[in-house]
Short mmCIF file of C-alpha atoms in Angstrom, two decimals:
data_model
loop_
_atom_site.label_atom_id
_atom_site.label_comp_id
_atom_site.label_asym_id
_atom_site.label_seq_id
_atom_site.Cartn_x
_atom_site.Cartn_y
_atom_site.Cartn_z
CA ASP A 1 10.25 7.98 8.02
CA SER A 2 9.96 4.93 5.77
CA GLY A 3 13.11 5.74 3.81
CA VAL A 4 11.16 5.96 0.54
CA THR A 5 11.33 9.43 -0.99
CA GLN A 6 8.86 10.82 -3.49
CA THR A 7 8.88 14.12 -5.37
CA PRO A 8 7.08 16.34 -5.95
CA LYS A 9 4.76 16.26 -2.96
CA HIS A 10 2.11 18.28 -4.76
CA LEU A 11 1.54 18.95 -8.43
CA ILE A 12 -1.19 20.95 -10.15
CA THR A 13 -1.48 20.82 -13.91
CA ALA A 14 -3.98 21.09 -16.74
CA THR A 15 -5.73 18.47 -18.81
CA GLY A 16 -3.69 17.21 -21.72
CA GLN A 17 -0.38 17.85 -19.99
CA ARG A 18 2.33 15.39 -19.03
CA VAL A 19 3.99 14.99 -15.63
CA THR A 20 6.75 12.87 -14.15
CA LEU A 21 6.73 11.59 -10.60
CA ARG A 22 9.96 10.47 -9.02
CA CYS A 23 10.70 7.86 -6.37
CA SER A 24 13.84 6.83 -4.52
CA PRO A 25 13.44 3.48 -2.76
CA ARG A 26 14.90 2.59 0.63
CA SER A 27 18.60 2.02 0.53
CA GLY A 28 19.26 -1.49 -0.76
CA ASP A 29 15.69 -2.21 -1.89
CA LEU A 30 15.54 -3.55 -5.42
CA SER A 31 11.77 -3.61 -5.93
CA VAL A 32 9.71 -0.51 -6.59
CA TYR A 33 5.93 -0.45 -6.81
CA TRP A 34 3.60 2.32 -7.94
CA TYR A 35 0.05 2.69 -6.62
CA GLN A 36 -2.74 5.12 -7.37
CA GLN A 37 -5.22 6.19 -4.70
CA SER A 38 -8.19 8.29 -5.73
CA LEU A 39 -10.27 10.20 -3.18
CA ASP A 40 -11.59 7.88 -0.48
CA GLN A 41 -10.51 4.85 -2.47
CA GLY A 42 -8.17 1.99 -1.84
CA LEU A 43 -4.75 1.46 -3.31
CA GLN A 44 -4.75 0.47 -6.97
CA PHE A 45 -1.60 -1.31 -8.07
CA LEU A 46 -0.10 0.17 -11.23
CA ILE A 47 3.26 -1.42 -11.89
CA GLN A 48 6.26 -3.10 -10.27
CA TYR A 49 9.94 -3.01 -11.15
CA TYR A 50 12.70 -5.20 -9.85
CA ASN A 51 16.32 -4.20 -10.33
CA GLY A 52 15.54 -2.18 -13.44
CA GLU A 53 13.15 -4.60 -15.09
CA GLU A 54 9.38 -4.54 -15.21
CA ARG A 55 8.08 -7.37 -13.03
CA ALA A 56 4.31 -6.96 -13.00
CA LYS A 57 1.60 -4.70 -14.36
CA GLY A 58 -1.66 -3.85 -12.72
CA ASN A 59 -4.37 -1.44 -13.78
CA ILE A 60 -2.03 0.96 -15.50
CA LEU A 61 -3.41 3.01 -18.36
CA GLU A 62 -1.60 3.13 -21.68
CA ARG A 63 -1.11 6.87 -21.13
CA PHE A 64 1.03 6.02 -18.11
CA SER A 65 4.49 4.53 -18.19
CA ALA A 66 7.27 3.93 -15.73
CA GLN A 67 10.87 2.90 -15.54
CA GLN A 68 13.50 2.04 -12.98
CA PHE A 69 17.00 3.35 -13.52
CA PRO A 70 20.37 1.69 -12.75
CA ASP A 71 20.60 3.62 -9.47
CA LEU A 72 17.22 2.02 -8.61
CA HIS A 73 15.21 5.22 -8.52
CA SER A 74 11.99 5.09 -10.50
CA GLU A 75 9.86 7.51 -12.45
CA LEU A 76 6.17 7.34 -13.30
CA ASN A 77 5.18 9.29 -16.39
CA LEU A 78 1.58 10.36 -16.81
CA SER A 79 0.60 11.86 -20.16
CA SER A 80 -2.49 13.30 -21.84
CA LEU A 81 -3.79 13.95 -18.37
CA GLU A 82 -7.50 13.84 -17.66
CA LEU A 83 -9.51 15.16 -14.73
CA GLY A 84 -9.95 11.61 -13.48
CA ASP A 85 -6.20 11.18 -13.11
CA SER A 86 -6.27 13.45 -10.06
CA ALA A 87 -5.15 11.25 -7.21
CA LEU A 88 -2.42 10.42 -4.75
CA TYR A 89 0.35 8.41 -6.36
CA PHE A 90 2.41 6.28 -4.01
CA CYS A 91 5.69 4.60 -4.53
CA ALA A 92 6.68 1.70 -2.31
CA SER A 93 9.74 -0.46 -2.06
CA SER A 94 10.58 -3.85 -0.69
CA GLY A 95 13.86 -5.56 -0.24
CA LEU A 96 15.74 -8.69 0.54
CA ALA A 97 17.01 -10.19 3.74
CA GLY A 98 19.41 -13.10 3.49
CA GLY A 99 18.71 -13.25 -0.22
CA PHE A 100 14.96 -13.68 0.22
CA PRO A 101 12.19 -11.09 -0.18
CA THR A 102 11.37 -9.63 3.21
CA GLY A 103 7.66 -9.64 2.46
CA GLU A 104 7.38 -6.08 3.71
CA LEU A 105 6.40 -3.08 1.65
CA PHE A 106 7.33 0.45 2.66
CA PHE A 107 5.54 3.48 1.25
CA GLY A 108 6.63 6.99 0.48
CA GLU A 109 4.49 9.95 1.46
CA GLY A 110 2.97 10.20 -1.99
CA SER A 111 2.63 12.75 -4.74
CA ARG A 112 -0.71 14.50 -4.88
CA LEU A 113 -1.65 15.24 -8.49
CA THR A 114 -4.45 17.66 -9.27
CA VAL A 115 -5.56 17.98 -12.88
CA LEU A 116 -7.64 21.08 -13.63
CA GLY B 1 -7.00 -8.90 -9.89
CA GLN B 2 -6.92 -10.63 -6.55
CA GLN B 3 -9.66 -9.57 -4.13
CA LEU B 4 -9.15 -9.06 -0.44
CA ASN B 5 -12.39 -8.51 1.43
CA GLN B 6 -11.85 -6.23 4.39
CA SER B 7 -14.49 -5.57 7.01
CA PRO B 8 -15.97 -3.59 8.45
CA GLN B 9 -15.79 -0.74 5.97
CA SER B 10 -16.03 1.83 8.75
CA MET B 11 -16.22 1.93 12.52
CA PHE B 12 -17.23 4.60 15.01
CA ILE B 13 -16.17 3.78 18.55
CA GLN B 14 -15.76 5.43 21.93
CA GLU B 15 -12.29 6.11 23.24
CA GLY B 16 -11.14 3.19 25.37
CA GLU B 17 -13.06 0.55 23.42
CA ASP B 18 -11.41 -2.35 21.67
CA VAL B 19 -11.52 -2.65 17.88
CA SER B 20 -11.49 -5.67 15.65
CA MET B 21 -11.24 -5.84 11.87
CA ASN B 22 -10.49 -8.61 9.43
CA CYS B 23 -9.47 -9.48 5.94
CA THR B 24 -10.44 -12.56 3.97
CA SER B 25 -9.55 -13.99 0.61
CA SER B 26 -10.42 -16.99 -1.51
CA SER B 27 -6.69 -17.59 -2.06
CA ILE B 28 -3.92 -18.72 0.22
CA PHE B 29 -1.43 -16.01 1.15
CA ASN B 30 2.09 -16.48 2.48
CA THR B 31 2.36 -13.03 4.05
CA TRP B 32 -0.15 -10.71 5.66
CA LEU B 33 0.57 -7.06 6.36
CA TRP B 34 -1.43 -4.42 8.21
CA TYR B 35 -1.08 -0.71 7.48
CA LYS B 36 -2.47 2.53 8.90
CA GLN B 37 -2.95 5.55 6.68
CA ASP B 38 -3.56 9.07 7.93
CA PRO B 39 -5.27 11.54 5.56
CA GLY B 40 -2.93 12.68 2.80
CA GLU B 41 -0.09 10.50 4.07
CA GLY B 42 1.44 7.26 2.93
CA PRO B 43 0.43 3.96 4.55
CA VAL B 44 2.62 3.00 7.47
CA LEU B 45 3.38 -0.64 8.15
CA LEU B 46 2.06 -1.74 11.55
CA ILE B 47 2.50 -5.48 11.65
CA ALA B 48 3.84 -8.17 9.31
CA LEU B 49 2.84 -11.84 9.61
CA TYR B 50 4.62 -14.73 7.93
CA LYS B 51 3.28 -18.01 9.27
CA ALA B 52 -0.17 -19.56 9.58
CA GLY B 53 -1.41 -19.16 13.13
CA GLU B 54 1.16 -16.49 13.96
CA LEU B 55 0.04 -13.94 16.51
CA THR B 56 2.07 -10.73 16.67
CA SER B 57 1.70 -7.63 18.80
CA ASN B 58 2.88 -4.07 18.35
CA GLY B 59 1.91 -2.11 21.45
CA ARG B 60 -1.87 -2.06 21.67
CA LEU B 61 -2.18 -3.72 18.27
CA THR B 62 -2.37 -7.46 17.79
CA ALA B 63 -2.68 -9.24 14.48
CA GLN B 64 -3.08 -12.87 13.58
CA PHE B 65 -2.35 -14.86 10.44
CA GLY B 66 -5.35 -17.14 10.01
CA ILE B 67 -4.76 -20.86 10.26
CA THR B 68 -6.26 -21.43 6.80
CA ARG B 69 -3.87 -18.78 5.39
CA LYS B 70 -6.89 -17.12 3.76
CA ASP B 71 -7.55 -14.54 6.43
CA SER B 72 -6.04 -12.20 8.97
CA PHE B 73 -7.31 -10.17 11.92
CA LEU B 74 -6.23 -6.93 13.52
CA ASN B 75 -7.25 -5.94 17.02
CA ILE B 76 -6.66 -2.60 18.69
CA SER B 77 -7.11 -2.49 22.43
CA ALA B 78 -8.10 0.54 24.51
CA SER B 79 -8.45 2.84 21.50
CA ILE B 80 -7.26 6.45 21.71
CA PRO B 81 -8.01 9.43 19.44
CA SER B 82 -4.77 9.08 17.49
CA ASP B 83 -5.88 5.64 16.31
CA VAL B 84 -8.15 7.45 13.87
CA GLY B 85 -7.30 6.63 10.27
CA ILE B 86 -7.77 4.04 7.58
CA TYR B 87 -6.43 0.56 8.17
CA PHE B 88 -5.48 -1.60 5.21
CA CYS B 89 -4.64 -5.24 5.07
CA ALA B 90 -2.32 -6.52 2.37
CA GLY B 91 -1.41 -10.02 1.37
CA GLN B 92 1.29 -11.59 -0.68
CA LEU B 93 0.49 -14.62 -2.82
CA PRO B 94 3.09 -17.33 -3.22
CA ASN B 95 4.86 -17.58 -6.57
CA THR B 96 3.71 -14.20 -7.82
CA GLY B 97 7.02 -12.41 -7.97
CA ASN B 98 6.54 -10.54 -4.71
CA GLN B 99 3.10 -9.19 -5.59
CA PHE B 100 1.06 -7.46 -2.87
CA TYR B 101 -2.73 -7.20 -2.89
CA PHE B 102 -4.60 -4.69 -0.75
CA GLY B 103 -7.93 -4.72 1.02
CA THR B 104 -10.40 -1.89 0.59
CA GLY B 105 -9.67 -0.41 4.01
CA THR B 106 -11.44 0.11 7.33
CA SER B 107 -12.03 3.70 8.33
CA LEU B 108 -11.78 4.09 12.10
CA THR B 109 -13.22 7.04 14.00
CA VAL B 110 -12.58 7.29 17.73
CA ILE B 111 -14.94 9.53 19.67
CA PRO B 112 -13.26 11.11 22.71
#
C-alpha cells in the first residue's frame, strides 16, 4: 500500500460526459502528480500541484483540468469525453524529508476510465 | 518533453535467468527511480538512486546510477514467475521543480 488513495477505481461513461477523479496523497506529501496511461502505453504526465498551486503542466488537454485543495487532496476533471480518453489515470505524490524533496514518487492504484 | 530511452522494449526469459535493462537520456539527471507495474495496477517503487555511481540492491534487484548521470541500469537475478510485469525507469532533472520523466517501459515475461 503506497498510501496514495484514488477514487473511483472504475468508471464507465458516455462520450460528451464529464467525470471527476479524486486523489488523496500520502500523509504529509505536498506534491500531487496526475498521469494518463492508455492501453499498453507508458505514463504520460498531465499536471503537477504543489501545496495547492499548479507547478507544472504536461500533455494535458484543454478539456481536462485539475486542482489541489487546502487539505492537499486533488481532483482531475475530464470533460467533453471522447473515446480516446479511455485510459488508466494515476495520481502520485512525493514529499519532503528534512525540508528537501525526497526524490521519490508514490503512485495510487489508478482510476480506470472507459468511455463508450 | 524529456525523453528517456528504455531498452529492451520486451524480454522473454526462462525462470532462473538473470535480467538486465537500462535507461538512457541526453540530459543529466539527479535522481533515478525504478518501478514495476502489474497489469491494471499502479507502479510500485523498487529502487531509488541519488548519486552518480551509486549501486543499490533490493533483494534480487540491483540498480545503478550511471557515472555520467545520463543512464541507469536494473538487474534482476534468478528470475521467478512473479517478476512478470512492466518495469519503468524514471528520472528527475535538476532545477525542474521536482519533475519526473518516465521511460517507455520494459515488458518482462518469465517462462516457468
